[in-house]
């Protein structure tokens, strides 16, 4: 009896040990399978969901009740970050973006890196406005982060928002709509974009432009128009700005705002920009009374490795004084690529060209950047000129900008001058040069060469008074 009990006890113990071993192995296997599934669903660099996991989460969220917003994000000029700061810096930027998305997204959100520099966020129970506000918070946070890698001053992104609606039949369609809205945001550069049916037509037009632009450039159908730069004191021609035009089949000029961003996306802007510089220099060479011509340079062209060499070689080939070529760049280039921009600007200055800060006031407008880069000329954005008409504060702000420019040894240009009254007020505020339709519309080189001193400005022996439509503007009326 005792022997049987021992045998039974031993058998039960063996069974228990076997069961424990089995359960332990099963638990470990389950853990490994869970880890494997997690790894399969996770982006290794950022720790976010990957594309496959996002697709699964999207299908689940799409079939659940309640509102659903999809945010599709793309980093602006990320290739330039890799090219200028290196791939390690690029990876660090992606990690910072992932961290920013986590900090600003609600706990119910699903956040994914779709691959490359694209991200996607699902926001259950959010309205259109709440999704757009989320995008704005992320954009602002990325622009002000102080822990970005060396060589990267800020991170800009394009964001598209798509909402589940009755006419959106599938999760895949919602994702496509978010992608389309993001692409439109990237193209127009007006901030986060909410999907609408009108975007489809806009994107169709953009695809047509994209397919035809290269053909038009290679066929020599792009043209330059020249807008006069007028001396604010004398009304005489002081220079010109070369503006790119693409006439359509019946001779109308295409909007640069439509085709230049596409040229930048495709990389064609580098070849187009080279042609613009060479054509502007050739035009200077043909002039008997030579004047300086300014050309706009895109971010992509400016950061090109051979840009300074291109400028130097083109000047030598044209045989014109280098100071007759003016290069216009915007603040965004300086903010995002500070160190490389500083080096390129030093090279251009050594060549002898003049450097203009374009559209001042549309970006960060930091005094430290203006002092650091030592510009020859400051161009005040047209928005400030329009604001001057609306309030006394607008005039006071313009006076401050003009005085600041002069204190830093820069000449100051006011862009977008469309009325005689604006010209009068700006001249009384002390601006050096005026540019806009009130002084002269963009036209052919022949029209530029035949420019007559502007009738908008008249000079007297004691002071320059500007005749408006109905009265004379006194200096005291601007103060």
Protein backbone atom coordinates (compact mmCIF):
# COMPACT_ATOMS: atom_id res chain seq x y z
CA UNK A 1 0.00 0.00 0.00
CA UNK A 2 2.79 2.36 0.96
CA UNK A 3 4.65 1.37 -2.20
CA UNK A 4 1.63 2.21 -4.32
CA UNK A 5 1.33 5.59 -2.62
CA UNK A 6 4.96 6.32 -3.32
CA UNK A 7 4.53 5.34 -6.96
CA UNK A 8 1.42 7.51 -7.31
CA UNK A 9 3.09 10.47 -5.60
CA UNK A 10 6.15 10.14 -7.80
CA UNK A 11 3.99 9.95 -10.91
CA UNK A 12 2.02 13.02 -9.90
CA UNK A 13 5.23 14.90 -9.23
CA UNK A 14 6.56 13.94 -12.64
CA UNK A 15 3.33 15.06 -14.24
CA UNK A 16 3.48 18.34 -12.33
CA UNK A 17 7.08 18.95 -13.36
CA UNK A 18 6.21 18.15 -16.96
CA UNK A 19 3.25 20.52 -16.79
CA UNK A 20 5.38 23.28 -15.30
CA UNK A 21 8.04 22.80 -17.97
CA UNK A 22 5.37 22.81 -20.66
CA UNK A 23 3.69 25.93 -19.31
CA UNK A 24 7.03 27.71 -18.93
CA UNK A 25 8.05 26.86 -22.47
CA UNK A 26 4.61 27.89 -23.74
CA UNK A 27 4.85 31.20 -21.90
CA UNK A 28 8.33 31.86 -23.26
CA UNK A 29 7.17 30.92 -26.75
CA UNK A 30 4.19 33.23 -26.37
CA UNK A 31 6.51 36.02 -25.25
CA UNK A 32 8.79 35.46 -28.22
CA UNK A 33 5.83 35.39 -30.59
CA UNK A 34 4.52 38.62 -29.04
CA UNK A 35 7.94 40.24 -29.38
CA UNK A 36 8.19 39.03 -32.96
CA UNK A 37 4.75 40.45 -33.77
CA UNK A 38 5.68 43.75 -32.12
CA UNK A 39 8.92 43.92 -34.08
CA UNK A 40 7.05 43.11 -37.27
CA UNK A 41 4.65 46.00 -36.55
CA UNK A 42 7.28 48.54 -35.45
CA UNK A 43 9.54 50.91 -37.35
CA UNK A 44 13.03 50.11 -36.09
CA UNK A 45 14.34 53.69 -36.17
CA UNK A 46 11.49 55.58 -34.51
CA UNK A 47 9.60 52.90 -32.59
CA UNK A 48 6.36 53.99 -34.26
CA UNK A 49 4.00 51.67 -36.10
CA UNK A 50 5.18 50.76 -39.58
CA UNK A 51 3.08 50.95 -42.75
CA UNK A 52 1.67 47.43 -42.41
CA UNK A 53 0.57 47.97 -38.82
CA UNK A 54 -0.94 51.34 -39.73
CA UNK A 55 -2.98 49.73 -42.49
CA UNK A 56 -4.37 47.21 -39.98
CA UNK A 57 -5.13 49.95 -37.45
CA UNK A 58 -6.77 52.04 -40.17
CA UNK A 59 -9.08 49.21 -41.24
CA UNK A 60 -10.12 48.64 -37.61
CA UNK A 61 -10.69 52.35 -36.98
CA UNK A 62 -12.57 52.81 -40.25
CA UNK A 63 -15.06 50.07 -39.33
CA UNK A 64 -15.62 51.46 -35.81
CA UNK A 65 -18.34 54.07 -35.11
CA UNK A 66 -17.53 57.71 -34.50
CA UNK A 67 -15.53 60.42 -36.25
CA UNK A 68 -12.12 59.60 -37.72
CA UNK A 69 -9.44 61.93 -39.05
CA UNK A 70 -6.31 60.85 -40.90
CA UNK A 71 -3.26 63.13 -40.95
CA UNK A 72 -0.61 62.46 -43.61
CA UNK A 73 2.74 64.20 -43.04
CA UNK A 74 5.80 64.73 -45.23
CA UNK A 75 9.01 66.53 -44.20
CA UNK A 76 9.96 69.47 -46.41
CA UNK A 77 13.36 69.27 -48.14
CA UNK A 78 14.41 66.20 -46.15
CA UNK A 79 16.72 65.13 -48.97
CA UNK A 80 18.61 68.39 -48.49
CA UNK A 81 19.08 67.54 -44.79
CA UNK A 82 20.64 64.20 -45.72
CA UNK A 83 22.79 65.80 -48.42
CA UNK A 84 24.04 68.72 -46.34
CA UNK A 85 24.11 67.44 -42.74
CA UNK A 86 24.52 63.71 -43.38
CA UNK A 87 22.37 60.61 -42.94
CA UNK A 88 22.99 60.39 -39.19
CA UNK A 89 21.53 63.87 -38.83
CA UNK A 90 18.64 62.81 -41.07
CA UNK A 91 17.91 59.83 -38.81
CA UNK A 92 18.07 62.10 -35.77
CA UNK A 93 15.53 64.44 -37.38
CA UNK A 94 13.16 61.52 -38.01
CA UNK A 95 13.45 60.52 -34.35
CA UNK A 96 12.71 64.10 -33.25
CA UNK A 97 9.63 64.18 -35.48
CA UNK A 98 8.42 60.88 -34.01
CA UNK A 99 8.95 62.22 -30.49
CA UNK A 100 7.05 65.41 -31.32
CA UNK A 101 4.11 63.46 -32.74
CA UNK A 102 3.95 61.29 -29.61
CA UNK A 103 3.95 64.34 -27.33
CA UNK A 104 1.13 66.11 -29.14
CA UNK A 105 -1.09 63.17 -30.15
CA UNK A 106 -3.85 61.92 -27.82
CA UNK A 107 -3.56 58.48 -26.21
CA UNK A 108 -6.17 57.11 -28.62
CA UNK A 109 -4.10 58.02 -31.70
CA UNK A 110 -2.22 55.55 -33.90
CA UNK A 111 1.09 57.01 -35.11
CA UNK A 112 3.08 55.53 -37.97
CA UNK A 113 6.18 56.13 -39.99
CA UNK A 114 5.08 55.16 -43.47
CA UNK A 115 8.64 55.02 -44.79
CA UNK A 116 11.27 57.58 -45.75
CA UNK A 117 10.18 60.98 -44.42
CA UNK A 118 6.43 60.31 -44.38
CA UNK A 119 4.29 59.83 -41.27
CA UNK A 120 0.62 59.11 -40.67
CA UNK A 121 -1.56 59.73 -37.60
CA UNK A 122 -5.08 58.38 -36.99
CA UNK A 123 -7.19 60.59 -34.73
CA UNK A 124 -10.44 58.91 -33.61
CA UNK A 125 -13.26 61.14 -32.36
CA UNK A 126 -11.67 64.32 -33.73
CA UNK A 127 -13.24 67.04 -35.87
CA UNK A 128 -11.63 68.60 -38.94
CA UNK A 129 -10.69 71.67 -36.93
CA UNK A 130 -9.15 69.62 -34.11
CA UNK A 131 -7.05 67.68 -36.62
CA UNK A 132 -5.82 70.90 -38.24
CA UNK A 133 -4.99 72.34 -34.81
CA UNK A 134 -2.99 69.18 -34.05
CA UNK A 135 -1.00 69.77 -37.25
CA UNK A 136 -0.34 73.39 -36.30
CA UNK A 137 0.92 72.39 -32.85
CA UNK A 138 3.30 69.84 -34.36
CA UNK A 139 4.56 72.34 -36.96
CA UNK A 140 5.18 75.02 -34.34
CA UNK A 141 6.92 72.59 -31.99
CA UNK A 142 9.28 71.34 -34.71
CA UNK A 143 10.20 74.88 -35.76
CA UNK A 144 11.16 75.82 -32.21
CA UNK A 145 12.99 72.68 -31.06
CA UNK A 146 16.45 73.46 -29.75
CA UNK A 147 17.79 69.88 -29.75
CA UNK A 148 18.05 69.32 -33.49
CA UNK A 149 21.35 67.94 -34.86
CA UNK A 150 24.15 70.23 -35.98
CA UNK A 151 23.52 71.72 -39.41
CA UNK A 152 19.71 71.57 -39.04
CA UNK A 153 18.16 74.75 -37.68
CA UNK A 154 14.49 73.82 -37.98
CA UNK A 155 12.18 71.22 -39.48
CA UNK A 156 9.27 72.13 -41.75
CA UNK A 157 6.55 69.73 -42.76
CA UNK A 158 3.58 69.47 -45.09
CA UNK A 159 0.39 67.96 -43.70
CA UNK A 160 -2.85 66.77 -45.25
CA UNK A 161 -6.03 65.96 -43.31
CA UNK A 162 -8.77 63.63 -44.56
CA UNK A 163 -12.03 62.88 -42.77
CA UNK A 164 -14.14 59.73 -43.00
CA UNK A 165 -17.36 60.77 -44.72
CA UNK A 166 -20.31 59.20 -46.51
CA UNK A 167 -18.60 59.42 -49.89
CA UNK A 168 -15.40 57.78 -48.58
CA UNK A 169 -16.03 54.10 -49.16
CA UNK A 170 -12.92 52.43 -47.78
CA UNK A 171 -9.93 52.79 -45.48
CA UNK A 172 -7.68 52.76 -48.55
CA UNK A 173 -9.59 55.71 -50.03
CA UNK A 174 -9.21 57.66 -46.78
CA UNK A 175 -5.45 57.09 -46.91
CA UNK A 176 -5.32 58.23 -50.56
CA UNK A 177 -7.24 61.39 -49.69
CA UNK A 178 -4.84 62.21 -46.88
CA UNK A 179 -1.93 61.72 -49.27
CA UNK A 180 -3.53 64.02 -51.86
CA UNK A 181 -4.17 66.72 -49.28
CA UNK A 182 -0.56 66.46 -48.08
CA UNK A 183 0.73 66.77 -51.64
CA UNK A 184 -1.37 69.90 -52.14
CA UNK A 185 -0.04 71.33 -48.88
CA UNK A 186 3.50 70.63 -50.04
CA UNK A 187 2.90 72.23 -53.42
CA UNK A 188 1.15 75.39 -52.23
CA UNK A 189 3.10 75.87 -48.98
CA UNK A 190 0.11 77.36 -47.20
CA UNK A 191 0.12 75.14 -44.14
CA UNK A 192 -1.96 72.03 -43.34
CA UNK A 193 -4.53 71.23 -46.03
CA UNK A 194 -7.98 69.68 -45.54
CA UNK A 195 -9.05 67.29 -48.31
CA UNK A 196 -11.90 68.35 -50.57
CA UNK A 197 -13.13 67.13 -53.94
CA UNK A 198 -11.68 70.29 -55.53
CA UNK A 199 -8.18 69.03 -54.72
CA UNK A 200 -8.54 66.23 -57.25
CA UNK A 201 -8.95 68.72 -60.09
CA UNK A 202 -6.06 70.79 -58.77
CA UNK A 203 -3.83 67.72 -58.67
CA UNK A 204 -4.88 66.77 -62.21
CA UNK A 205 -3.73 70.20 -63.42
CA UNK A 206 -0.46 69.81 -61.52
CA UNK A 207 0.17 66.43 -63.16
CA UNK A 208 -0.29 68.07 -66.56
CA UNK A 209 2.14 70.86 -65.66
CA UNK A 210 4.62 68.31 -64.36
CA UNK A 211 4.53 66.35 -67.62
CA UNK A 212 4.74 69.42 -69.90
CA UNK A 213 7.24 71.63 -68.05
CA UNK A 214 10.36 69.69 -69.02
CA UNK A 215 9.29 69.65 -72.66
CA UNK A 216 8.63 73.39 -72.62
CA UNK A 217 12.03 74.13 -71.07
CA UNK A 218 13.94 71.93 -73.52
CA UNK A 219 12.05 73.53 -76.42
CA UNK A 220 13.05 77.03 -75.28
CA UNK A 221 9.53 78.16 -74.46
CA UNK A 222 10.35 79.66 -71.07
CA UNK A 223 10.95 83.41 -71.05
CA UNK A 224 12.19 86.15 -68.76
CA UNK A 225 10.20 89.28 -68.01
CA UNK A 226 11.92 92.27 -66.42
CA UNK A 227 10.26 94.43 -63.78
CA UNK A 228 11.85 97.85 -63.25
CA UNK A 229 13.46 98.84 -59.97
CA UNK A 230 12.95 102.58 -59.55
CA UNK A 231 14.95 105.08 -57.53
CA UNK A 232 12.49 106.47 -54.97
CA UNK A 233 14.07 109.93 -55.03
CA UNK A 234 14.42 110.50 -58.77
CA UNK A 235 11.95 108.09 -60.37
CA UNK A 236 14.72 106.86 -62.68
CA UNK A 237 15.51 103.26 -63.56
CA UNK A 238 17.95 101.75 -61.06
CA UNK A 239 17.83 98.10 -62.05
CA UNK A 240 15.42 95.26 -62.73
CA UNK A 241 14.27 91.89 -61.47
CA UNK A 242 14.19 88.94 -63.88
CA UNK A 243 10.93 87.01 -63.52
CA UNK A 244 10.34 83.60 -65.08
CA UNK A 245 7.38 83.19 -67.42
CA UNK A 246 5.92 80.22 -69.29
CA UNK A 247 3.57 81.42 -72.05
CA UNK A 248 0.82 78.95 -72.96
CA UNK A 249 -0.22 77.94 -76.46
CA UNK A 250 -2.07 81.21 -77.08
CA UNK A 251 0.59 83.44 -75.56
CA UNK A 252 -0.72 83.97 -72.04
CA UNK A 253 1.86 83.84 -69.26
CA UNK A 254 1.52 80.89 -66.88
CA UNK A 255 1.59 81.64 -63.17
CA UNK A 256 5.06 81.07 -61.64
CA UNK A 257 3.27 80.11 -58.44
CA UNK A 258 1.98 77.02 -60.25
CA UNK A 259 5.00 75.74 -62.14
CA UNK A 260 8.01 76.82 -60.06
CA UNK A 261 7.11 74.62 -57.04
CA UNK A 262 6.73 71.69 -59.45
CA UNK A 263 10.12 72.45 -60.97
CA UNK A 264 11.57 72.35 -57.46
CA UNK A 265 9.91 69.01 -56.70
CA UNK A 266 11.26 67.40 -59.86
CA UNK A 267 14.73 68.94 -59.60
CA UNK A 268 14.30 70.71 -62.95
CA UNK A 269 14.63 74.02 -61.09
CA UNK A 270 18.43 73.57 -61.04
CA UNK A 271 18.65 73.56 -64.85
CA UNK A 272 16.02 76.29 -65.17
CA UNK A 273 17.82 78.42 -62.59
CA UNK A 274 21.10 78.03 -64.46
CA UNK A 275 19.42 79.23 -67.66
CA UNK A 276 17.85 82.21 -65.82
CA UNK A 277 21.24 83.36 -64.51
CA UNK A 278 22.94 82.98 -67.89
CA UNK A 279 20.10 84.68 -69.78
CA UNK A 280 20.02 87.61 -67.33
CA UNK A 281 23.79 88.07 -67.68
CA UNK A 282 23.52 87.88 -71.47
CA UNK A 283 20.87 90.61 -71.34
CA UNK A 284 23.17 92.83 -69.25
CA UNK A 285 25.95 92.28 -71.79
CA UNK A 286 23.66 93.45 -74.62
CA UNK A 287 22.84 96.75 -72.89
CA UNK A 288 24.61 99.96 -73.88
CA UNK A 289 23.76 101.55 -70.54
CA UNK A 290 24.16 98.58 -68.27
CA UNK A 291 21.99 98.16 -65.18
CA UNK A 292 21.99 95.51 -62.47
CA UNK A 293 19.56 92.61 -62.79
CA UNK A 294 18.37 90.54 -59.84
CA UNK A 295 17.48 86.85 -60.14
CA UNK A 296 15.55 84.73 -57.67
CA UNK A 297 17.30 81.57 -56.52
CA UNK A 298 15.37 78.59 -55.16
CA UNK A 299 16.50 76.68 -52.09
CA UNK A 300 17.37 73.63 -54.13
CA UNK A 301 19.52 75.57 -56.59
CA UNK A 302 21.18 77.65 -53.88
CA UNK A 303 22.26 74.54 -51.95
CA UNK A 304 23.58 72.80 -55.06
CA UNK A 305 27.25 71.94 -54.63
CA UNK A 306 28.32 73.77 -57.79
CA UNK A 307 26.17 76.90 -57.41
CA UNK A 308 28.99 79.36 -56.65
CA UNK A 309 31.09 77.92 -59.47
CA UNK A 310 28.13 78.26 -61.85
CA UNK A 311 27.73 81.94 -60.95
CA UNK A 312 31.45 82.69 -61.36
CA UNK A 313 31.74 80.85 -64.69
CA UNK A 314 28.58 82.49 -66.06
CA UNK A 315 29.83 85.98 -65.19
CA UNK A 316 33.17 85.33 -66.88
CA UNK A 317 31.45 83.94 -69.98
CA UNK A 318 29.12 86.95 -70.23
CA UNK A 319 31.97 89.40 -69.68
CA UNK A 320 30.07 91.73 -67.36
CA UNK A 321 31.05 93.27 -64.00
CA UNK A 322 30.00 90.87 -61.21
CA UNK A 323 28.30 93.60 -59.18
CA UNK A 324 25.63 93.89 -61.91
CA UNK A 325 24.27 90.48 -60.93
CA UNK A 326 22.09 90.40 -57.82
CA UNK A 327 21.11 87.16 -56.12
CA UNK A 328 17.81 87.14 -54.21
CA UNK A 329 17.27 84.53 -51.49
CA UNK A 330 14.58 84.14 -48.83
CA UNK A 331 14.86 83.89 -45.08
CA UNK A 332 13.79 80.24 -45.01
CA UNK A 333 17.07 79.14 -46.63
CA UNK A 334 19.07 80.89 -43.92
CA UNK A 335 17.00 79.55 -41.04
CA UNK A 336 17.05 75.92 -42.16
CA UNK A 337 20.59 75.66 -43.56
CA UNK A 338 22.48 78.29 -41.60
CA UNK A 339 26.06 77.06 -41.83
CA UNK A 340 25.97 75.98 -45.46
CA UNK A 341 24.13 79.17 -46.43
CA UNK A 342 26.80 81.27 -44.70
CA UNK A 343 29.57 79.49 -46.63
CA UNK A 344 27.82 79.89 -50.00
CA UNK A 345 27.09 83.56 -49.36
CA UNK A 346 30.77 84.16 -48.54
CA UNK A 347 31.73 82.52 -51.83
CA UNK A 348 29.25 84.68 -53.75
CA UNK A 349 30.47 87.82 -52.02
CA UNK A 350 34.06 86.92 -52.92
CA UNK A 351 32.94 86.69 -56.56
CA UNK A 352 31.56 90.23 -56.29
CA UNK A 353 27.82 89.71 -56.76
CA UNK A 354 25.29 91.57 -54.61
CA UNK A 355 23.11 89.64 -52.15
CA UNK A 356 19.48 90.59 -51.52
CA UNK A 357 17.22 89.32 -48.74
CA UNK A 358 13.87 88.82 -50.45
CA UNK A 359 10.35 88.92 -48.96
CA UNK A 360 11.55 90.28 -45.62
CA UNK A 361 8.91 89.77 -42.94
CA UNK A 362 7.39 86.55 -44.27
CA UNK A 363 9.71 84.30 -42.25
CA UNK A 364 11.46 84.62 -38.91
CA UNK A 365 12.90 88.08 -39.60
CA UNK A 366 15.55 87.58 -36.93
CA UNK A 367 17.96 90.49 -36.52
CA UNK A 368 20.74 88.08 -35.62
CA UNK A 369 20.41 86.39 -39.01
CA UNK A 370 20.35 89.69 -40.87
CA UNK A 371 23.52 90.85 -39.13
CA UNK A 372 25.25 87.49 -39.57
CA UNK A 373 24.78 87.31 -43.33
CA UNK A 374 25.62 90.92 -44.23
CA UNK A 375 23.19 91.63 -47.08
CA UNK A 376 23.55 94.45 -49.58
CA UNK A 377 19.84 95.07 -49.90
CA UNK A 378 16.62 94.33 -48.00
CA UNK A 379 13.35 93.80 -49.90
CA UNK A 380 10.24 94.45 -47.80
CA UNK A 381 7.40 92.05 -48.56
CA UNK A 382 4.33 93.47 -50.29
CA UNK A 383 2.13 92.52 -47.31
CA UNK A 384 3.69 95.36 -45.30
CA UNK A 385 3.01 97.81 -48.12
CA UNK A 386 -0.67 96.83 -48.15
CA UNK A 387 -0.86 97.09 -44.35
CA UNK A 388 0.47 100.64 -44.53
CA UNK A 389 -2.76 101.73 -46.24
CA UNK A 390 -4.93 100.30 -43.48
CA UNK A 391 -3.53 101.81 -40.31
CA UNK A 392 -1.05 104.22 -38.84
CA UNK A 393 0.65 101.27 -37.15
CA UNK A 394 1.41 99.84 -40.60
CA UNK A 395 3.29 103.00 -41.53
CA UNK A 396 5.15 103.03 -38.22
CA UNK A 397 6.23 99.42 -38.73
CA UNK A 398 7.51 100.18 -42.23
CA UNK A 399 9.47 103.16 -40.97
CA UNK A 400 11.09 100.93 -38.34
CA UNK A 401 12.08 98.33 -40.94
CA UNK A 402 13.53 100.98 -43.25
CA UNK A 403 15.52 102.58 -40.44
CA UNK A 404 16.79 99.18 -39.31
CA UNK A 405 17.97 98.38 -42.84
CA UNK A 406 19.79 101.68 -43.13
CA UNK A 407 21.42 101.24 -39.71
CA UNK A 408 22.84 97.93 -40.97
CA UNK A 409 24.21 99.59 -44.14
CA UNK A 410 21.60 98.02 -46.40
CA UNK A 411 19.60 99.72 -49.11
CA UNK A 412 15.87 99.07 -48.78
CA UNK A 413 13.38 98.13 -51.51
CA UNK A 414 9.59 98.13 -51.14
CA UNK A 415 7.89 95.45 -53.26
CA UNK A 416 4.32 95.36 -54.49
CA UNK A 417 3.80 99.12 -54.87
CA UNK A 418 0.49 99.28 -56.74
CA UNK A 419 -0.81 102.83 -56.21
CA UNK A 420 0.56 106.37 -56.33
CA UNK A 421 -0.47 106.88 -52.73
CA UNK A 422 1.65 103.91 -51.63
CA UNK A 423 4.60 105.23 -53.61
CA UNK A 424 4.17 108.64 -51.97
CA UNK A 425 4.06 107.31 -48.43
CA UNK A 426 7.02 104.98 -48.96
CA UNK A 427 9.16 107.72 -50.44
CA UNK A 428 8.37 109.97 -47.50
CA UNK A 429 9.27 107.15 -45.12
CA UNK A 430 12.75 107.06 -46.65
CA UNK A 431 12.76 103.88 -48.73
CA UNK A 432 15.53 103.76 -51.35
CA UNK A 433 13.85 101.88 -54.21
CA UNK A 434 10.33 101.04 -55.32
CA UNK A 435 9.08 98.08 -57.31
CA UNK A 436 5.54 97.31 -58.40
CA UNK A 437 2.86 97.95 -61.00
CA UNK A 438 2.58 101.62 -60.04
CA UNK A 439 6.15 102.07 -61.31
CA UNK A 440 6.22 99.52 -64.12
CA UNK A 441 4.85 96.08 -64.88
CA UNK A 442 7.11 93.17 -65.88
CA UNK A 443 7.83 93.27 -69.60
CA UNK A 444 10.27 92.45 -72.35
CA UNK A 445 13.92 93.49 -72.39
CA UNK A 446 13.12 96.07 -75.09
CA UNK A 447 10.45 97.63 -72.89
CA UNK A 448 12.93 97.79 -70.03
CA UNK A 449 15.55 99.49 -72.20
CA UNK A 450 12.99 102.11 -73.25
CA UNK A 451 11.95 102.85 -69.66
CA UNK A 452 11.20 106.49 -68.96
CA UNK A 453 11.48 108.09 -65.50
CA UNK A 454 8.29 107.30 -63.65
CA UNK A 455 5.53 109.90 -63.82
CA UNK A 456 4.42 108.60 -60.45
CA UNK A 457 7.32 110.48 -58.88
CA UNK A 458 8.01 114.18 -59.53
CA UNK A 459 10.93 116.16 -58.18
CA UNK A 460 10.94 119.79 -56.96
CA UNK A 461 13.86 121.96 -55.94
CA UNK A 462 13.27 121.74 -52.20
CA UNK A 463 11.71 118.34 -51.66
CA UNK A 464 10.32 115.43 -53.59
CA UNK A 465 6.56 115.68 -53.61
CA UNK A 466 4.44 112.91 -55.02
CA UNK A 467 1.27 113.80 -56.83
CA UNK A 468 -1.56 111.46 -55.83
CA UNK A 469 -4.94 111.09 -57.48
CA UNK A 470 -6.55 113.83 -55.40
CA UNK A 471 -4.01 115.65 -53.24
CA UNK A 472 -0.39 116.01 -52.19
CA UNK A 473 0.84 113.78 -49.36
CA UNK A 474 2.67 115.75 -46.68
CA UNK A 475 5.36 114.09 -44.54
CA UNK A 476 3.30 114.82 -41.43
CA UNK A 477 0.43 112.73 -42.77
CA UNK A 478 2.52 109.59 -42.50
CA UNK A 479 3.86 110.17 -39.01
